[in-house]
mmCIF file of C-alpha atoms in Angstrom:
data_model
loop_
_atom_site.group_PDB
_atom_site.id
_atom_site.type_symbol
_atom_site.label_atom_id
_atom_site.label_comp_id
_atom_site.label_asym_id
_atom_site.label_seq_id
_atom_site.Cartn_x
_atom_site.Cartn_y
_atom_site.Cartn_z
ATOM 1 C CA MET I 1 -48.752 5.584 3.641
ATOM 2 C CA THR I 2 -50.716 6.290 -0.073
ATOM 3 C CA LEU I 3 -48.799 4.942 -3.014
ATOM 4 C CA SER I 4 -49.274 6.933 -6.311
ATOM 5 C CA ILE I 5 -50.222 4.718 -9.456
ATOM 6 C CA ASP I 6 -46.950 4.639 -10.654
ATOM 7 C CA GLN I 7 -45.481 3.680 -7.321
ATOM 8 C CA GLN I 8 -47.629 0.880 -7.361
ATOM 9 C CA LEU I 9 -46.665 0.071 -10.500
ATOM 10 C CA ALA I 10 -43.101 0.279 -10.095
ATOM 11 C CA LEU I 11 -43.821 -2.391 -6.556
ATOM 12 C CA LYS I 12 -45.788 -4.792 -8.906
ATOM 13 C CA THR I 13 -42.305 -4.723 -11.522
ATOM 14 C CA ALA I 14 -40.161 -5.386 -9.017
ATOM 15 C CA ALA I 15 -42.137 -8.167 -7.083
ATOM 16 C CA SER I 16 -42.680 -9.792 -10.528
ATOM 17 C CA ARG I 17 -38.529 -8.989 -11.293
ATOM 18 C CA LEU I 18 -37.909 -10.815 -7.561
ATOM 19 C CA GLN I 19 -40.356 -13.845 -8.256
ATOM 20 C CA SER I 20 -38.505 -14.995 -11.176
ATOM 21 C CA GLN I 21 -35.658 -14.577 -9.691
ATOM 22 C CA PHE I 22 -36.289 -16.650 -6.339
ATOM 23 C CA HIS I 23 -38.738 -19.259 -8.029
ATOM 24 C CA GLY I 24 -38.792 -21.915 -6.833
ATOM 25 C CA ILE I 25 -37.431 -20.657 -3.681
ATOM 26 C CA PHE I 26 -39.684 -18.941 -1.911
ATOM 27 C CA GLY I 27 -43.330 -18.176 -2.796
ATOM 28 C CA THR I 28 -45.133 -15.186 -3.737
ATOM 29 C CA GLU I 29 -46.452 -14.107 -0.307
ATOM 30 C CA THR I 30 -43.138 -14.149 1.135
ATOM 31 C CA ILE I 31 -41.656 -12.103 -1.577
ATOM 32 C CA GLU I 32 -44.774 -9.705 -1.261
ATOM 33 C CA ARG I 33 -43.808 -9.416 2.455
ATOM 34 C CA PHE I 34 -40.126 -8.570 2.249
ATOM 35 C CA LEU I 35 -40.682 -5.993 -0.713
ATOM 36 C CA ASN I 36 -43.457 -3.784 1.469
ATOM 37 C CA THR I 37 -42.000 -4.385 4.527
ATOM 38 C CA SER I 38 -38.869 -3.332 2.942
ATOM 39 C CA TYR I 39 -40.417 -0.336 1.260
ATOM 40 C CA ASP I 40 -41.738 0.440 4.678
ATOM 41 C CA GLN I 41 -38.331 0.785 5.961
ATOM 42 C CA PHE I 42 -37.634 3.877 4.021
ATOM 43 C CA ALA I 43 -40.717 5.591 3.471
ATOM 44 C CA SER I 44 -40.891 7.361 6.531
ATOM 45 C CA ASN I 45 -37.290 9.420 6.124
ATOM 46 C CA SER I 46 -37.187 9.173 2.150
ATOM 47 C CA THR I 47 -36.447 12.776 0.736
ATOM 48 C CA ILE I 48 -36.826 10.947 -2.774
ATOM 49 C CA PRO I 49 -40.240 9.082 -3.254
ATOM 50 C CA ASN I 50 -39.929 8.466 -6.737
ATOM 51 C CA PHE I 51 -36.552 5.779 -5.901
ATOM 52 C CA LEU I 52 -38.603 4.106 -3.243
ATOM 53 C CA PRO I 53 -39.579 1.227 -5.199
ATOM 54 C CA LEU I 54 -36.054 0.869 -6.404
ATOM 55 C CA LEU I 55 -34.566 0.624 -2.948
ATOM 56 C CA ALA I 56 -37.495 -1.802 -1.742
ATOM 57 C CA GLU I 57 -36.383 -3.954 -4.525
ATOM 58 C CA ARG I 58 -32.846 -3.892 -3.925
ATOM 59 C CA PHE I 59 -32.869 -4.244 -0.108
ATOM 60 C CA ALA I 60 -36.218 -6.665 -0.220
ATOM 61 C CA ARG I 61 -33.195 -8.505 -2.760
ATOM 62 C CA GLN I 62 -30.719 -8.638 -0.408
ATOM 63 C CA ARG I 63 -32.759 -10.411 2.532
ATOM 64 C CA LEU I 64 -34.255 -12.309 0.352
ATOM 65 C CA HIS I 65 -30.667 -13.773 -0.517
ATOM 66 C CA ALA I 66 -29.809 -13.985 3.184
ATOM 67 C CA LEU I 67 -32.825 -15.945 4.301
ATOM 68 C CA ALA I 68 -32.146 -18.146 1.614
ATOM 69 C CA LYS I 69 -28.783 -18.687 3.206
ATOM 70 C CA VAL I 70 -30.271 -19.044 6.380
ATOM 71 C CA GLU I 71 -32.212 -21.837 5.166
ATOM 72 C CA GLY I 72 -30.054 -23.209 3.600
ATOM 73 C CA HIS I 73 -30.851 -22.910 -0.243
ATOM 74 C CA VAL I 74 -27.543 -21.150 -1.072
ATOM 75 C CA THR I 75 -24.733 -23.791 -1.364
ATOM 76 C CA ASP I 76 -21.761 -22.035 -2.845
ATOM 77 C CA ASN I 77 -19.623 -21.664 0.376
ATOM 78 C CA LYS I 78 -19.007 -17.923 -0.272
ATOM 79 C CA PRO I 79 -18.060 -16.236 3.094
ATOM 80 C CA ILE I 80 -20.912 -13.528 3.838
ATOM 81 C CA VAL I 81 -19.214 -10.002 5.704
ATOM 82 C CA LEU I 82 -21.723 -7.747 7.606
ATOM 83 C CA PHE I 83 -20.541 -4.445 8.367
ATOM 84 C CA LEU I 84 -22.286 -2.498 10.580
ATOM 85 C CA CYS I 85 -22.070 1.447 11.751
ATOM 86 C CA VAL I 86 -24.337 4.031 13.459
ATOM 87 C CA HIS I 87 -25.558 5.821 10.109
ATOM 88 C CA ASN I 88 -24.616 3.204 7.396
ATOM 89 C CA ALA I 89 -23.283 6.429 5.607
ATOM 90 C CA GLY I 90 -19.590 6.748 5.820
ATOM 91 C CA ARG I 91 -17.287 3.803 7.327
ATOM 92 C CA SER I 92 -19.252 0.499 6.484
ATOM 93 C CA GLN I 93 -20.104 1.735 3.557
ATOM 94 C CA MET I 94 -16.421 2.336 2.631
ATOM 95 C CA ALA I 95 -15.585 -1.085 3.857
ATOM 96 C CA LEU I 96 -18.121 -2.431 1.718
ATOM 97 C CA GLY I 97 -17.252 -0.601 -1.369
ATOM 98 C CA PHE I 98 -13.532 -1.902 -0.916
ATOM 99 C CA PHE I 99 -14.600 -5.344 -0.068
ATOM 100 C CA GLU I 100 -16.643 -5.941 -3.223
ATOM 101 C CA ASP I 101 -13.450 -4.287 -5.180
ATOM 102 C CA LEU I 102 -11.168 -6.366 -3.552
ATOM 103 C CA ALA I 103 -12.858 -9.666 -3.209
ATOM 104 C CA GLU I 104 -14.855 -9.278 -6.868
ATOM 105 C CA ASP I 105 -17.452 -12.460 -6.856
ATOM 106 C CA ARG I 106 -15.613 -14.663 -4.255
ATOM 107 C CA ALA I 107 -17.281 -13.349 -1.095
ATOM 108 C CA VAL I 108 -19.984 -11.750 -0.098
ATOM 109 C CA ALA I 109 -20.678 -8.243 2.035
ATOM 110 C CA TRP I 110 -23.297 -6.526 2.859
ATOM 111 C CA SER I 111 -23.481 -3.152 5.289
ATOM 112 C CA GLY I 112 -26.454 -1.970 7.865
ATOM 113 C CA GLY I 113 -26.910 0.745 10.456
ATOM 114 C CA SER I 114 -28.460 1.078 14.107
ATOM 115 C CA GLU I 115 -29.608 4.661 12.722
ATOM 116 C CA PRO I 116 -29.682 4.867 9.073
ATOM 117 C CA GLY I 117 -28.950 8.176 7.263
ATOM 118 C CA ASN I 118 -30.631 9.862 4.764
ATOM 119 C CA GLN I 119 -27.958 9.478 2.642
ATOM 120 C CA ILE I 120 -24.380 8.726 1.671
ATOM 121 C CA ASN I 121 -21.601 10.633 3.124
ATOM 122 C CA PRO I 122 -20.757 13.224 0.280
ATOM 123 C CA ALA I 123 -17.091 13.192 1.382
ATOM 124 C CA ALA I 124 -17.121 9.463 1.795
ATOM 125 C CA VAL I 125 -18.412 9.156 -1.894
ATOM 126 C CA GLU I 126 -15.555 11.702 -2.767
ATOM 127 C CA ALA I 127 -13.037 10.272 -1.345
ATOM 128 C CA MET I 128 -13.483 6.428 -2.544
ATOM 129 C CA LEU I 129 -13.614 7.787 -5.764
ATOM 130 C CA GLU I 130 -10.111 8.895 -5.267
ATOM 131 C CA ARG I 131 -9.403 5.197 -5.600
ATOM 132 C CA GLY I 132 -11.985 4.288 -8.580
ATOM 133 C CA ILE I 133 -14.448 2.827 -6.328
ATOM 134 C CA ASN I 134 -18.060 4.391 -6.448
ATOM 135 C CA ILE I 135 -20.113 4.055 -3.890
ATOM 136 C CA SER I 136 -22.612 6.866 -4.904
ATOM 137 C CA ARG I 137 -25.638 4.549 -5.774
ATOM 138 C CA GLU I 138 -26.001 2.783 -2.138
ATOM 139 C CA PHE I 139 -28.086 3.893 0.330
ATOM 140 C CA PRO I 140 -28.368 3.698 4.258
ATOM 141 C CA LYS I 141 -30.328 0.686 5.265
ATOM 142 C CA PRO I 142 -30.837 -0.982 8.826
ATOM 143 C CA TRP I 143 -29.785 -4.762 9.403
ATOM 144 C CA THR I 144 -32.525 -7.300 9.865
ATOM 145 C CA ASP I 145 -32.700 -10.367 11.435
ATOM 146 C CA GLU I 146 -31.742 -12.514 8.577
ATOM 147 C CA ILE I 147 -28.976 -10.492 7.239
ATOM 148 C CA VAL I 148 -27.613 -10.544 10.698
ATOM 149 C CA ARG I 149 -28.043 -14.612 11.019
ATOM 150 C CA ALA I 150 -26.824 -14.934 7.301
ATOM 151 C CA ALA I 151 -23.526 -13.092 7.916
ATOM 152 C CA ASP I 152 -20.496 -15.266 9.079
ATOM 153 C CA VAL I 153 -18.500 -12.101 10.195
ATOM 154 C CA ILE I 154 -19.985 -9.269 11.458
ATOM 155 C CA VAL I 155 -17.900 -5.987 11.835
ATOM 156 C CA SER I 156 -19.074 -3.169 13.813
ATOM 157 C CA MET I 157 -17.803 0.028 13.460
ATOM 158 C CA GLY I 158 -19.145 2.559 16.655
ATOM 159 C CA CYS I 159 -22.467 0.971 16.971
ATOM 160 C CA GLY I 160 -21.438 0.089 20.420
ATOM 161 C CA ASP I 161 -24.719 -1.868 22.410
ATOM 162 C CA ALA I 162 -26.748 -1.363 19.554
ATOM 163 C CA CYS I 163 -24.660 -3.814 17.395
ATOM 164 C CA PRO I 164 -26.984 -7.411 17.316
ATOM 165 C CA VAL I 165 -25.772 -9.953 18.804
ATOM 166 C CA PHE I 166 -26.159 -13.593 17.880
ATOM 167 C CA PRO I 167 -24.214 -16.819 19.489
ATOM 168 C CA GLY I 168 -21.956 -18.699 17.215
ATOM 169 C CA LYS I 169 -21.043 -15.491 15.215
ATOM 170 C CA ARG I 170 -17.691 -14.145 14.855
ATOM 171 C CA TYR I 171 -17.348 -10.857 15.738
ATOM 172 C CA LEU I 172 -14.871 -7.918 14.837
ATOM 173 C CA ASP I 173 -14.465 -4.035 16.466
ATOM 174 C CA TRP I 174 -12.952 -1.865 13.946
ATOM 175 C CA THR I 175 -11.994 1.171 15.886
ATOM 176 C CA LEU I 176 -12.297 3.939 13.425
ATOM 177 C CA ASP I 177 -13.177 7.463 13.398
ATOM 178 C CA ASP I 178 -16.424 8.733 12.643
ATOM 179 C CA PRO I 179 -16.304 10.763 9.100
ATOM 180 C CA ALA I 180 -19.508 12.608 9.849
ATOM 181 C CA GLY I 181 -19.283 16.289 9.121
ATOM 182 C CA LYS I 182 -15.268 16.254 8.109
ATOM 183 C CA ASP I 183 -13.988 17.239 4.724
ATOM 184 C CA VAL I 184 -12.755 14.890 2.302
ATOM 185 C CA ALA I 185 -8.812 15.405 3.757
ATOM 186 C CA ASP I 186 -9.706 14.079 7.135
ATOM 187 C CA VAL I 187 -11.778 11.187 5.618
ATOM 188 C CA ARG I 188 -8.605 9.736 3.485
ATOM 189 C CA PRO I 189 -6.920 8.446 6.767
ATOM 190 C CA VAL I 190 -10.311 6.500 7.412
ATOM 191 C CA ARG I 191 -10.404 5.737 4.413
ATOM 192 C CA ASP I 192 -6.727 4.074 4.243
ATOM 193 C CA GLU I 193 -7.396 2.352 7.816
ATOM 194 C CA ILE I 194 -10.590 0.542 6.175
ATOM 195 C CA GLU I 195 -8.800 -0.799 3.527
ATOM 196 C CA ARG I 196 -5.905 -1.938 5.518
ATOM 197 C CA HIS I 197 -8.596 -3.839 7.534
ATOM 198 C CA VAL I 198 -10.521 -4.966 4.549
ATOM 199 C CA ARG I 199 -7.340 -6.409 3.347
ATOM 200 C CA GLU I 200 -6.870 -8.255 6.565
ATOM 201 C CA LEU I 201 -9.946 -9.938 6.630
ATOM 202 C CA LEU I 202 -9.962 -10.706 3.278
ATOM 203 C CA GLN I 203 -6.576 -12.957 3.805
ATOM 204 C CA GLU I 204 -8.075 -14.103 7.377
ATOM 205 C CA LEU I 205 -11.170 -15.367 5.104
ATOM 206 C CA GLY I 206 -8.907 -17.172 2.627
ATOM 207 C CA VAL I 207 -10.513 -14.768 -0.313
ATOM 208 C CA GLU I 208 -7.574 -13.922 -2.787
ATOM 209 C CA ALA I 209 -7.797 -10.079 -3.241
ATOM 210 C CA ARG I 210 -7.645 -8.111 -6.249
ATOM 211 C CA VAL I 211 -4.252 -7.150 -7.645
#
């Protein structure tokens, strides 16, 4: 895919930020490889090409954090939870929103999909806003090897056999209705069930939930 001059400049700026953030941990070649492959993940089906460099930077940052954990560069002992569903547009995004809101900086959460969609489900966004949580800035994304390997707990929500299986990981399977195509009224019960699950998970992990 041919990049515009603006996109090339944006990716170069993103690489500089990532190099500064991961200085002493990863070299330039690794950072640029993660950034470029992250860009490629979204380029094929994105409807907003101007935002591609930003999405690529955010996803590359997450992947590099995961790799740093896997390679032992991260020693903060914060538990990492990975929420997975099919499109990473509804259930897993709501779970991520609740987890980050309740755990604050005491734990880490990521999300991904087996077949990532193009945008977050608007009904899920609206339902979460009713609870004071804004997930509109999130974006559907796949999972990658280093992200799965870095997670301490992997929560699947309907991705079935497509969910990755790694030995030694703790797996949870939450049975939840798919909010795809539903209106806000029908998404609310799913949202509330997800919140209940997330609160229970935080308690099991020994992570204090925000009051």
